[in-house]
Short mmCIF file of C-alpha atoms in Angstrom, two decimals:
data_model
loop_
_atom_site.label_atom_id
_atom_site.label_comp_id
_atom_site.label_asym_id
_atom_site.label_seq_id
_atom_site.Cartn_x
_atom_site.Cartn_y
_atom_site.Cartn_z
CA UNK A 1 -17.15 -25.23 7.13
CA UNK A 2 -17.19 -28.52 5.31
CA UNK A 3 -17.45 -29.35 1.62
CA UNK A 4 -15.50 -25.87 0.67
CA UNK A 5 -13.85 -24.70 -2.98
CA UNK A 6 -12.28 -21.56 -2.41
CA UNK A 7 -11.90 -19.66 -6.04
CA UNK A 8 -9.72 -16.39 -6.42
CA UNK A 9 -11.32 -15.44 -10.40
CA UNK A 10 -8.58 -12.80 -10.56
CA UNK A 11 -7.71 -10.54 -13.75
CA UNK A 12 -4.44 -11.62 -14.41
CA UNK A 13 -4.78 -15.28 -12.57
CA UNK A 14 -7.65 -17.84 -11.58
CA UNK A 15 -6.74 -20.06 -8.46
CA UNK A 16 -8.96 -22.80 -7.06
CA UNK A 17 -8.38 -24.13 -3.62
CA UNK A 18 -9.27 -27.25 -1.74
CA UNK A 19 -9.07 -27.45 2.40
CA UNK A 20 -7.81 -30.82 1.89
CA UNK A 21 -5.88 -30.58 -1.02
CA UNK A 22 -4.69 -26.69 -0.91
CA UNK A 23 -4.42 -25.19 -4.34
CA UNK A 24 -4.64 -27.42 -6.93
CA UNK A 25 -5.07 -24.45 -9.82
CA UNK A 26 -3.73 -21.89 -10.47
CA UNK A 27 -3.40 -20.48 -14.25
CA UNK A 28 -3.91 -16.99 -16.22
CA UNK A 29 -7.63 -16.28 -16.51
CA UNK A 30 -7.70 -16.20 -20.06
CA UNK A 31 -9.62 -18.72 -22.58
CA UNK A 32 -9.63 -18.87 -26.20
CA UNK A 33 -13.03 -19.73 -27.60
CA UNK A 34 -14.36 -20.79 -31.25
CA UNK A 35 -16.93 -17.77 -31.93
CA UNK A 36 -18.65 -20.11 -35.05
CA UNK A 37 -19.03 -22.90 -32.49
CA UNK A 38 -19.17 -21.02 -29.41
CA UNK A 39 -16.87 -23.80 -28.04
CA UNK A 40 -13.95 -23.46 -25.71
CA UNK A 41 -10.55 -24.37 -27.31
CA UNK A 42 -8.34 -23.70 -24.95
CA UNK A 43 -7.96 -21.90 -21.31
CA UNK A 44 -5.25 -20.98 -18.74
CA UNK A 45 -1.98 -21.11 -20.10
CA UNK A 46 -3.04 -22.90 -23.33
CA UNK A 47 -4.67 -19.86 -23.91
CA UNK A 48 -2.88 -17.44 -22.50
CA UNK A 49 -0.01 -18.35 -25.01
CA UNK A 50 -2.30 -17.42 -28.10
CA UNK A 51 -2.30 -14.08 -26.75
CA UNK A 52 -1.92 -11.50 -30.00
CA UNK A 53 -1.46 -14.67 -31.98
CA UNK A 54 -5.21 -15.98 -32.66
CA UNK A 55 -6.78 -15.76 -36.38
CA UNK A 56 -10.93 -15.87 -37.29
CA UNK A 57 -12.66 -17.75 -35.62
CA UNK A 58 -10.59 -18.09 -32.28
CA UNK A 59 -11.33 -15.45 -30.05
CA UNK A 60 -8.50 -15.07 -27.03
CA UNK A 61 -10.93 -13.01 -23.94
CA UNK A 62 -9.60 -12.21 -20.50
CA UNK A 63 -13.27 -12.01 -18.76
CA UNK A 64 -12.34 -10.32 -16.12
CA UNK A 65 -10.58 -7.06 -15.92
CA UNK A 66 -9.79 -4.27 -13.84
CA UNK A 67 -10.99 -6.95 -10.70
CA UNK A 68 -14.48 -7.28 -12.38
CA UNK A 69 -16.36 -9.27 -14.83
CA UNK A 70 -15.65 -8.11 -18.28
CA UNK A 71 -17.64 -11.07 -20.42
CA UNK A 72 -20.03 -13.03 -18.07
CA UNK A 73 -20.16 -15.55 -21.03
CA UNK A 74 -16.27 -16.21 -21.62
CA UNK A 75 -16.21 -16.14 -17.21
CA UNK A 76 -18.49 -18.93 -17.37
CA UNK A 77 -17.27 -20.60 -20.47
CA UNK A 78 -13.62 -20.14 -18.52
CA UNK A 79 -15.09 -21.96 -15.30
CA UNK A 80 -16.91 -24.33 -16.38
CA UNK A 81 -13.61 -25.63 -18.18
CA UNK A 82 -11.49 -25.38 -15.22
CA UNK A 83 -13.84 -27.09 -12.65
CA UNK A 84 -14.21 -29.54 -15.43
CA UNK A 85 -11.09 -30.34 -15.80
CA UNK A 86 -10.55 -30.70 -11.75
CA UNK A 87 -13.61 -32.96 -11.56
CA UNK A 88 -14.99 -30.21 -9.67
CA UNK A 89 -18.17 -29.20 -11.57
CA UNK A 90 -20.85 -31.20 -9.88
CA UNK A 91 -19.42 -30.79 -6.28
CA UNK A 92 -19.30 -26.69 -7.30
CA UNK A 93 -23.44 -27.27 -6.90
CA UNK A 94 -23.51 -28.50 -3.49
CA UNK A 95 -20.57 -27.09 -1.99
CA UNK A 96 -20.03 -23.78 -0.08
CA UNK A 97 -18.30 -21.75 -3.04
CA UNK A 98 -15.37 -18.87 -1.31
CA UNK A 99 -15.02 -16.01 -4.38
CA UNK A 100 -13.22 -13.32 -3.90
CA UNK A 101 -14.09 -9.20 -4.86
CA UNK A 102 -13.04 -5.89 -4.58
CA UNK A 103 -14.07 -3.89 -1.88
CA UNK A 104 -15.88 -1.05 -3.44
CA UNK A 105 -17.80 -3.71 -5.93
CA UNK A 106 -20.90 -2.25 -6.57
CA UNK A 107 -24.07 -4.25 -6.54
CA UNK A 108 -23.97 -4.21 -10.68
CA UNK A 109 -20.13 -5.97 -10.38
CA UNK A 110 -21.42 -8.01 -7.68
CA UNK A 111 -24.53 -9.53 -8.99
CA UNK A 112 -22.69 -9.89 -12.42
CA UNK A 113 -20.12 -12.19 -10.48
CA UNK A 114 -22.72 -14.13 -8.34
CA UNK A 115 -24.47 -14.60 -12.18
CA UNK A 116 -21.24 -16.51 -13.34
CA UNK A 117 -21.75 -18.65 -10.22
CA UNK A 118 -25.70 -19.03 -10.87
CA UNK A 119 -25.18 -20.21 -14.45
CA UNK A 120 -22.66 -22.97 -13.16
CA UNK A 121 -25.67 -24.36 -10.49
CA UNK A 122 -23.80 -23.13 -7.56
CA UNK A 123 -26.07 -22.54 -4.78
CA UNK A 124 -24.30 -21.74 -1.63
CA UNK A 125 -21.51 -18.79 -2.57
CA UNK A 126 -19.82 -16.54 -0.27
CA UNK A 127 -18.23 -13.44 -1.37
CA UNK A 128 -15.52 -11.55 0.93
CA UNK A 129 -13.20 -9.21 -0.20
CA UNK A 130 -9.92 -9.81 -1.73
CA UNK A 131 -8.24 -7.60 0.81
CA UNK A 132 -10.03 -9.20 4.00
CA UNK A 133 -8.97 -12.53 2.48
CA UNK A 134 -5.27 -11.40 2.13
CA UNK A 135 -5.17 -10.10 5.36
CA UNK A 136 -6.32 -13.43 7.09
CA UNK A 137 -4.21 -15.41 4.61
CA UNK A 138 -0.91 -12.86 5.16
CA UNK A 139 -0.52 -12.14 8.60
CA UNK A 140 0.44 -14.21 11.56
CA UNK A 141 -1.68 -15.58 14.06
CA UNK A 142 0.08 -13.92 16.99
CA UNK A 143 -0.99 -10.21 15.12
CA UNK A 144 -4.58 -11.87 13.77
CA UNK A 145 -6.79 -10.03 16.62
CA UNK A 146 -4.70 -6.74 16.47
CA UNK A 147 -5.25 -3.64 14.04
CA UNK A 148 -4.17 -4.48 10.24
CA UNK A 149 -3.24 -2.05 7.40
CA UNK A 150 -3.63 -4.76 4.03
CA UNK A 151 -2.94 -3.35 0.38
CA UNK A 152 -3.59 -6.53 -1.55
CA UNK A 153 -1.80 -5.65 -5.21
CA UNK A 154 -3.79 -7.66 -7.83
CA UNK A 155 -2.95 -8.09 -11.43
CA UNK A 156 -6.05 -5.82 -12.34
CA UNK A 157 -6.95 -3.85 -8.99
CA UNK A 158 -5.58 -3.18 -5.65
CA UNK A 159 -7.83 -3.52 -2.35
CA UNK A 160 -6.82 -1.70 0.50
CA UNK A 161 -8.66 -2.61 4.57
CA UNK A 162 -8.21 -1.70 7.76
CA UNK A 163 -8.86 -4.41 10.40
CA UNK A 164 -9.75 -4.63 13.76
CA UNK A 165 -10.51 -7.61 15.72
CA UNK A 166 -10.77 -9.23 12.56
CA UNK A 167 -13.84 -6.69 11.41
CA UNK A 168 -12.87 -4.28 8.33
CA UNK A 169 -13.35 -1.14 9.73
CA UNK A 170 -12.17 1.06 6.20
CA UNK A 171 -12.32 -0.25 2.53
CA UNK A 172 -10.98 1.30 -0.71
CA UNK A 173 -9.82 0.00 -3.96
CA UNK A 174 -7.90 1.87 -7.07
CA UNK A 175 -7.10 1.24 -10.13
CA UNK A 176 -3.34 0.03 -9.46
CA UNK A 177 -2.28 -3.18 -10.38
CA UNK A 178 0.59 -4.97 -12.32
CA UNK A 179 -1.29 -4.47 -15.47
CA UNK A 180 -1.07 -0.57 -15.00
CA UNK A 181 3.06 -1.26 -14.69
CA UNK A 182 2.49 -3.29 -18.03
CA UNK A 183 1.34 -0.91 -19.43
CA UNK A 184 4.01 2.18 -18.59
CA UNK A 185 6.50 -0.14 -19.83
CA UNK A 186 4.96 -0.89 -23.11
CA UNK A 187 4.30 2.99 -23.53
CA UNK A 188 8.17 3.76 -22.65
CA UNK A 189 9.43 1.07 -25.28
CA UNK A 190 7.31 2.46 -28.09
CA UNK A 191 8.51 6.26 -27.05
CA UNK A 192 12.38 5.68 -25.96
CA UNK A 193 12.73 2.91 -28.54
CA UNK A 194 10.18 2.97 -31.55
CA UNK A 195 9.42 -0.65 -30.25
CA UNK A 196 5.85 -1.68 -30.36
CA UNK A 197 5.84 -4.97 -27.90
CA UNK A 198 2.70 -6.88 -26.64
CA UNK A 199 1.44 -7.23 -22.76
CA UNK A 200 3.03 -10.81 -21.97
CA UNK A 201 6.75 -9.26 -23.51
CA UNK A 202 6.05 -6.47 -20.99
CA UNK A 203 4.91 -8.32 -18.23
CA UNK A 204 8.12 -10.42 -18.70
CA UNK A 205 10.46 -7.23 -18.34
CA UNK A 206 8.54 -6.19 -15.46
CA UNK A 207 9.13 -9.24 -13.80
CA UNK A 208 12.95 -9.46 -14.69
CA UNK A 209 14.11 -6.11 -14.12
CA UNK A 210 11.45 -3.75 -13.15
CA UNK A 211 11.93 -2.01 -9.85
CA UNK A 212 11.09 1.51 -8.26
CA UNK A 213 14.46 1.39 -5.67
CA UNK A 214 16.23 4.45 -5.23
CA UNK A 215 19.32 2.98 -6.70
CA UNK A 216 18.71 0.18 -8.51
CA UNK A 217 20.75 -2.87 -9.24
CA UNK A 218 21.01 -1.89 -13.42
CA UNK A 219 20.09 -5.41 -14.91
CA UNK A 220 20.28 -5.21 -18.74
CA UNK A 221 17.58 -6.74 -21.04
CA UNK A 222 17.36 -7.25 -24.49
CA UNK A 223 13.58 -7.07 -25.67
CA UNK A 224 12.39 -7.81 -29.12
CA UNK A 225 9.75 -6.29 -31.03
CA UNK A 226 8.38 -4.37 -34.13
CA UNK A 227 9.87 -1.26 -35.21
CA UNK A 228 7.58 1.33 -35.79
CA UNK A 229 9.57 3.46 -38.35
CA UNK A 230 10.46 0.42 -40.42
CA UNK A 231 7.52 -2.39 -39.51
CA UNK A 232 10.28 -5.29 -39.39
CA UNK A 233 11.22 -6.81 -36.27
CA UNK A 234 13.45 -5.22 -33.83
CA UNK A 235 15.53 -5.94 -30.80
CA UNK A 236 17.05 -3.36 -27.98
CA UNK A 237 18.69 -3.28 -25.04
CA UNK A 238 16.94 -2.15 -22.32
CA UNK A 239 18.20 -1.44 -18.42
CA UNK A 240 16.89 -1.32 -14.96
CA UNK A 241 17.26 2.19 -14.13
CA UNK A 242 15.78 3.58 -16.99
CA UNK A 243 12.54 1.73 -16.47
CA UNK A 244 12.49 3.21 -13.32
CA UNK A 245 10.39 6.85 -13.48
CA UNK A 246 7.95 5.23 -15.68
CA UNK A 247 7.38 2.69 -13.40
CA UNK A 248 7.44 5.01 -10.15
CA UNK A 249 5.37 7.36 -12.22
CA UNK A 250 2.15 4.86 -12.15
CA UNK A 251 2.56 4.94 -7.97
CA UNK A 252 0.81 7.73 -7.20
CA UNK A 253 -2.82 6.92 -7.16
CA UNK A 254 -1.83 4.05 -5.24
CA UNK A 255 0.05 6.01 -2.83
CA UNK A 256 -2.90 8.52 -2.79
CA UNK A 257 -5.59 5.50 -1.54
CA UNK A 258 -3.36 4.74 1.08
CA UNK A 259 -3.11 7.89 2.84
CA UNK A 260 -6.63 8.15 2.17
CA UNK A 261 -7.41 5.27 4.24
CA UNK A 262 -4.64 6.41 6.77
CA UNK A 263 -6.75 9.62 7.30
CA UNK A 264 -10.03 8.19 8.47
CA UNK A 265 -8.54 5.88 11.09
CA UNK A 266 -10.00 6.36 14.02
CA UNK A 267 -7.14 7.79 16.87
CA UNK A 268 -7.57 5.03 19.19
CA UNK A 269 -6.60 2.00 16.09
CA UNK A 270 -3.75 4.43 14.92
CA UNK A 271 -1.43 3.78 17.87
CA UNK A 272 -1.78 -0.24 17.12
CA UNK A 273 -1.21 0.83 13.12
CA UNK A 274 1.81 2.10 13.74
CA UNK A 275 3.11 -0.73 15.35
CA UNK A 276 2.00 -3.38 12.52
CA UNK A 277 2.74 -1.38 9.47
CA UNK A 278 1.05 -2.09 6.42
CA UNK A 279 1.19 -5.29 4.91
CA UNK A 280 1.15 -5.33 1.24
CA UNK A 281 0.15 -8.73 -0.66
CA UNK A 282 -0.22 -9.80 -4.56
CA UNK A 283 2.39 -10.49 -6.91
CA UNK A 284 3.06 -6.55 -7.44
CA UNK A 285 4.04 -6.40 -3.93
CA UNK A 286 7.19 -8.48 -5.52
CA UNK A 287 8.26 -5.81 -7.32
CA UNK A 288 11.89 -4.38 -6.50
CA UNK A 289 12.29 -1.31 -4.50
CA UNK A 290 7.91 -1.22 -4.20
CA UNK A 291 8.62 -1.98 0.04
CA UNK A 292 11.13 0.63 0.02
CA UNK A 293 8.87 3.06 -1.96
CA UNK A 294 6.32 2.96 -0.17
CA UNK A 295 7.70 3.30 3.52
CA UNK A 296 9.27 6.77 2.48
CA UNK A 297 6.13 7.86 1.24
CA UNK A 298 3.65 6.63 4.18
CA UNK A 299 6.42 6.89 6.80
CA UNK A 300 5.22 3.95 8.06
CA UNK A 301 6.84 0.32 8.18
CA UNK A 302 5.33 -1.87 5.40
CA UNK A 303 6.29 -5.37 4.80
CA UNK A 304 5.98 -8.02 2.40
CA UNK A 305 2.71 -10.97 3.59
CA UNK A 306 3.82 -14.40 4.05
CA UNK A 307 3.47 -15.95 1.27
CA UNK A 308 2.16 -12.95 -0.60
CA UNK A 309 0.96 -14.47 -4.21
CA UNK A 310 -1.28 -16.95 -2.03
CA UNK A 311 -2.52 -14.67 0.90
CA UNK A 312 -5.97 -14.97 -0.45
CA UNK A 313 -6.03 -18.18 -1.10
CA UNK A 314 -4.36 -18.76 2.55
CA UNK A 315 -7.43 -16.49 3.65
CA UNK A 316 -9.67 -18.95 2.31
CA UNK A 317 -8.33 -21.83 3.69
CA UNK A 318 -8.62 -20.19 7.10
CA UNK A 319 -12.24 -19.56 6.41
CA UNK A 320 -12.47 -23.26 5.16
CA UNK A 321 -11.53 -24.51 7.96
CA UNK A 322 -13.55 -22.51 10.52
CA UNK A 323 -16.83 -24.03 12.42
#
């Protein structure tokens, strides 16, 4: 294909991709719009840093959550400023637009996200799954044509395909992500701690010393907040391995999709399955000990994509670049 923008509009992260440029965005989907002038302010990290900090009449909106559209308006408010921004807007219209979905979309998430694309003139869009677009983008050329397990572990929702010969054969998603591990940690903090932290402070401890090993490495934290007893702010100390059921706790629906999807493969694809293992993509799939976890659960070998926080976008770029 020629004349290509590739865009992964993810809940937690928007990234744009070129085929001759490669990703040249890549920022939270958030934007912070004036509700009096119905004007953007601000968008990607600008706005993402006013997070449970905005007064009257700046509105902060995520538009998309759990993998779907949340606000079609603030999506196409948030797009419009991005492809702005990359001088991108007017080439969007006669371009072959890539956009990424869940698997099980249904026709109401679906139209609402080829909507977004309608009210920004773009008139050729394509819409494969994030999962199918991870799997291209995450696994090597010399396993490409064989069977692939691919768990693609978005901020908002996790897509799970079987391949074969490059067809998906079985499709699932569930509502895991990294905002679900967010979330057990700000529900631990206010229990354990009488600390009432926001979603970026939580996302942060995730990132620095969440894991679900067996034996984890116990990292030490110190998180501030507000006390709940008191209303003042408050610091703790928090540690790895205490983190750790509430974190593991949140795996099992995940866990439950994938041996869901395990049971309907077809005998004959099994064989090659258990010689690939499942590959797991997203920036979850960089969570400590989640590997581990997950091969002692599916007894099965999983590993890590290349690249794993730009196997979609990698998927795109192979798709880009096909006749």
């Amino acid at each position: 294909m020629k004349n290509v923008i590739g865009i992964d509009l993810g809940s937690s992260s928007t990234i744009v991709y070129l085929p001759k440029k490669g990703i040249i965005y890549n920022e939270p989907t958030v934007v912070a719009i004036n509700t009096e002038k119905n004007k953007v302010e601000s968008y990607g990290y600008l706005a993402f840093k006013l997070l449970g900090k905005e007064q009257a009449p700046i509105k902060v909106i995520r538009p998309v959550k759990n993998g779907v559209i949340n606000d079609g308006p603030a999506a196409v408010h948030f797009l419009k400023s991005v492809l702005k921004e990359l001088k991108l807007l007017k080439k969007a219209k006669r371009a072959t637009v890539i956009l990424s979905c869940p698997s099980e979309y249904s026709q109401i998430e679906q139209s609402a996200l080829r909507n977004v694309a309608r009210k920004l003139d773009m008139k050729h869009v394509v819409i494969h799954t994030s999962s199918y677009l991870s799997a291209l983008g995450g696994i090597s050329d010399s396993a490409a044509n064989k069977a692939a397990f691919v768990c693609n572990l978005g901020g908002g929702l996790t897509d799970i395909s079987v391949l074969t010969n490059g067809k998906v054969i079985i499709s699932k998603s569930v509502n895991f992500s990294g905002r679900v591990l967010d979330e057990a940690i700000i529900r631990h903090l206010r229990k354990n701690h009488h600390l009432i932290i926001g979603t970026k402070t939580a996302e942060y401890i995730k990132m620095k010393i969440g894991s679900v090993e067996a034996f984890p490495e116990n990292r030490l934290l110190e998180v501030s907040g507000i006390d709940i007893v008191s209303s003042l702010p408050h610091s703790v100390v928090i540690s790895t391995s205490e983190l750790k059921s509430s974190l593991s706790s949140c795996l099992g629906p995940l866990v439950d999709a994938l041996i869901d999807c395990l049971e309907l493969i077809p005998p004959e694809v099994a064989s090659e399955l258990i010689e690939s293992g499942l590959v797991i993509s997203g920036g979850t799939s960089l969570l400590g000990g989640l590997r581990e976890y997950l091969e002692n659960a599916l007894n099965i070998s999983v590993r890590i994509a290349m690249d794993p926080t730009s196997a979609v976008s990698n998927g795109m770029k192979i798709l880009a670049h096909r006749d």
